[in-house]
PDB file of C-alpha atoms in Angstrom:
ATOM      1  CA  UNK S 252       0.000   0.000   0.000  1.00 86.00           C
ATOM      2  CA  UNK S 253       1.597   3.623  -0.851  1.00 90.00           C
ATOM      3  CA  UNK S 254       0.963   5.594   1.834  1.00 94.00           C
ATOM      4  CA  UNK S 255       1.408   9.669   2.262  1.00 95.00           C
ATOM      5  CA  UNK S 256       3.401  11.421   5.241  1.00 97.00           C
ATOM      6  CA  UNK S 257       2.411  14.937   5.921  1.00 98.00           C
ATOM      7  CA  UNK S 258       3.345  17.156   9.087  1.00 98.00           C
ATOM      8  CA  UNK S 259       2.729  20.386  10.573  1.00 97.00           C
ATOM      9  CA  UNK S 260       5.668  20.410  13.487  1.00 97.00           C
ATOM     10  CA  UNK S 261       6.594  23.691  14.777  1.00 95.00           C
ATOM     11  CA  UNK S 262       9.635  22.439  16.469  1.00 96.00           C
ATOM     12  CA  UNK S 263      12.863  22.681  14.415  1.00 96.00           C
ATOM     13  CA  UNK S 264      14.315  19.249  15.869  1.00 96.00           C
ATOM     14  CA  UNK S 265      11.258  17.165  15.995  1.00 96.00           C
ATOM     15  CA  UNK S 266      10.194  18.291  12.307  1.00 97.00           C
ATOM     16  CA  UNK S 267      13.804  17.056  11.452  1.00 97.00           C
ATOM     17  CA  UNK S 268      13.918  13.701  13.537  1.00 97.00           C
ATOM     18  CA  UNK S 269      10.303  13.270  11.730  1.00 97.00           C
ATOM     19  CA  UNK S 270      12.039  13.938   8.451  1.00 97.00           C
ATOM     20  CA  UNK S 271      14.799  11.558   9.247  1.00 97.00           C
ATOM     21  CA  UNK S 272      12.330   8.778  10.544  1.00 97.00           C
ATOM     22  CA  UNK S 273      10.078   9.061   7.335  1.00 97.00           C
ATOM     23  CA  UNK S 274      13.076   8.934   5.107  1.00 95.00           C
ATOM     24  CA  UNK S 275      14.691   5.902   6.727  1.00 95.00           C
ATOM     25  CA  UNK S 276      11.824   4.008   6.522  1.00 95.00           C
ATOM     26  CA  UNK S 277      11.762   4.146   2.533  1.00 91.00           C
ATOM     27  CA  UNK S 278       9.777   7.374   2.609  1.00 94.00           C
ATOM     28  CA  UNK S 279      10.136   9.556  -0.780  1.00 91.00           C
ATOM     29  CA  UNK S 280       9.811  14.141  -0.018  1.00 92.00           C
ATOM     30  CA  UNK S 281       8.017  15.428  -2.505  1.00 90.00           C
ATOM     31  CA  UNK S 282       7.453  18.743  -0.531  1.00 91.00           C
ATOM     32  CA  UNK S 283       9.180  20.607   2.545  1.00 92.00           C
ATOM     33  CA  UNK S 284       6.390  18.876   4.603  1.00 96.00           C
ATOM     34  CA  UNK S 285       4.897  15.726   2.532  1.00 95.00           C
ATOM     35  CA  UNK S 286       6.639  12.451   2.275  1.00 95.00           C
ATOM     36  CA  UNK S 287       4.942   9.196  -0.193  1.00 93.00           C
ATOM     37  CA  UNK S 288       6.271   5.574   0.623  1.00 91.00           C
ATOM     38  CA  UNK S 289       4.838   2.005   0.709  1.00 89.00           C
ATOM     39  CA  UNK S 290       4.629   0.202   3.491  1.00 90.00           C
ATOM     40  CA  UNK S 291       3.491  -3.424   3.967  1.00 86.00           C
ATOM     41  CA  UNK S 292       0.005  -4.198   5.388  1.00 80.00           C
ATOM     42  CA  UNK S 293      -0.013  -3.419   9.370  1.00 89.00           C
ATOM     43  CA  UNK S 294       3.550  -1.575   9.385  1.00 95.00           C
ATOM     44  CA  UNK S 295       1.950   2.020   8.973  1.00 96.00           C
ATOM     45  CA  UNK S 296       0.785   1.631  12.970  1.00 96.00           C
ATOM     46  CA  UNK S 297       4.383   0.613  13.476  1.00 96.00           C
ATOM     47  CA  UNK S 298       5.649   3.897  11.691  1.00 97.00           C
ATOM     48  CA  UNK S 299       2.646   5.815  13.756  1.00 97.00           C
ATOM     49  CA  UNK S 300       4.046   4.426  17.016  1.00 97.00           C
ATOM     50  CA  UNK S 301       7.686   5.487  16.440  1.00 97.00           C
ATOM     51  CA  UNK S 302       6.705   8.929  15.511  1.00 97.00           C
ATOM     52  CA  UNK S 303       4.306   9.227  18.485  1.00 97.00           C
ATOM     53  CA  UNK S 304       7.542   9.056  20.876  1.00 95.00           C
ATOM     54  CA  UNK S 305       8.980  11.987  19.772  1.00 95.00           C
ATOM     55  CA  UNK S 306       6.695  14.075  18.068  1.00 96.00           C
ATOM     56  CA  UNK S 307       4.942  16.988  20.641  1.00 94.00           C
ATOM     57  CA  UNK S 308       4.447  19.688  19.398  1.00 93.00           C
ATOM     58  CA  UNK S 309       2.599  19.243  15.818  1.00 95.00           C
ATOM     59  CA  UNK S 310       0.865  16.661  14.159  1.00 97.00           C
ATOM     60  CA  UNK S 311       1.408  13.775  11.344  1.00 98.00           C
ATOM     61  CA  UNK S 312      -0.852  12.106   9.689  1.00 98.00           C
ATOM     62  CA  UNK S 313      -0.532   8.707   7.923  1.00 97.00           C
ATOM     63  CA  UNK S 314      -2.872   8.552   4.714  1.00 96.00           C
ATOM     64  CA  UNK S 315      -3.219   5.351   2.347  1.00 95.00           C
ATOM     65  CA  UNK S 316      -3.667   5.657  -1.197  1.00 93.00           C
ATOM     66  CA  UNK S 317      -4.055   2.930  -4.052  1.00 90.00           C
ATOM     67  CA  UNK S 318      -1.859   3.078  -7.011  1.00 84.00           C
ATOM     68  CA  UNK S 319      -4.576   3.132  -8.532  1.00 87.00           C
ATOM     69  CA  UNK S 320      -5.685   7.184  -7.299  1.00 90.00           C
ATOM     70  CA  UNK S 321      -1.890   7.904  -7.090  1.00 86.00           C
ATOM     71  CA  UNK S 322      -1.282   7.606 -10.764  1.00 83.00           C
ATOM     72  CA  UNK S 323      -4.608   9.545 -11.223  1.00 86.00           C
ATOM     73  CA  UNK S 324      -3.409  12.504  -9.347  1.00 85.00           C
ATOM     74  CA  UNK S 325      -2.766  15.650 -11.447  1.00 85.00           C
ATOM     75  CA  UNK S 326       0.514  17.977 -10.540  1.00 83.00           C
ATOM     76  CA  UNK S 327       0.875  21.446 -11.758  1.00 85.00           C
ATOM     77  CA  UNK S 328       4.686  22.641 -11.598  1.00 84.00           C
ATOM     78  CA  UNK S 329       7.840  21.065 -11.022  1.00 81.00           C
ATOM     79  CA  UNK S 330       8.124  19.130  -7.888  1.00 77.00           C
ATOM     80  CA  UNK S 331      10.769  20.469  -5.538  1.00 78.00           C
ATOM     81  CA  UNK S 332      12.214  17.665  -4.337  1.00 79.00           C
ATOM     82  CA  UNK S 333      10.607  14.907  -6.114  1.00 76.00           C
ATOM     83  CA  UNK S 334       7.831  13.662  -8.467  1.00 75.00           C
ATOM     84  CA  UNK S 335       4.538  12.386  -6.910  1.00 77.00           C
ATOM     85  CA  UNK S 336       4.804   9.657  -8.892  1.00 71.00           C
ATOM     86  CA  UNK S 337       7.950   8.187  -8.850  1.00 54.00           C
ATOM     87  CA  UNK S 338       8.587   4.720 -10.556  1.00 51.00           C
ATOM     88  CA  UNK S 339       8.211   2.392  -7.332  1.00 56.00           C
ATOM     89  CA  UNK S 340       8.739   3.464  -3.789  1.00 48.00           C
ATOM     90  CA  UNK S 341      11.026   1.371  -1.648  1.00 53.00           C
ATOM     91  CA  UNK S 342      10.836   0.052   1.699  1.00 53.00           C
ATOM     92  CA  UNK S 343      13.618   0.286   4.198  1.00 53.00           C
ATOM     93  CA  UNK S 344      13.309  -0.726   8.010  1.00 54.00           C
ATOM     94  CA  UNK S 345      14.150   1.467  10.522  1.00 55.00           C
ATOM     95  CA  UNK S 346      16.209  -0.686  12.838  1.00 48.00           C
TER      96      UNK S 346
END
């Protein structure tokens, strides 16, 4: 399942730990704030869980999205970090 990261963290270190996290576990930024990845079934409450410890003062949400409605998204403008739509996102455990 491809699942979209977004956050709204007011504190400089916990919006960069949350950065790191969501990157280490195979997460893609396509914006300063939204992150796409897959993740296999059940390992999104996993993800939830780790950024629960350390996240205080803003808030992340975790939103699943078929490939299907992915590929049917439409994008106006270059991406600044990286395309919605990448080939195939790839999953990396945070150990």
């Amino acid at each position: 399942m491809i699942w979209i990261a977004v956050y709204d963290i007011s504190d400089d270190g916990e919006r960069g730990w949350a950065a790191s996290v969501l990157q280490a576990w195979g997460f893609v930024r396509v914006q300063r704030s939204l992150y796409v990845g897959r993740l296999q079934r059940g390992r999104a409450a996993d993800l939830a869980a780790v950024l629960a410890k350390r996240v205080k003062t803003g808030h992340v949400a975790l939103i699943p999205v078929t490939e299907e409605l992915l590929l049917r998204a439409l994008e106006v403008g270059t991406p600044p970090y990286a395309p919605l739509k990448p080939p195939r996102y790839v999953q990396t455990l945070l150990v």
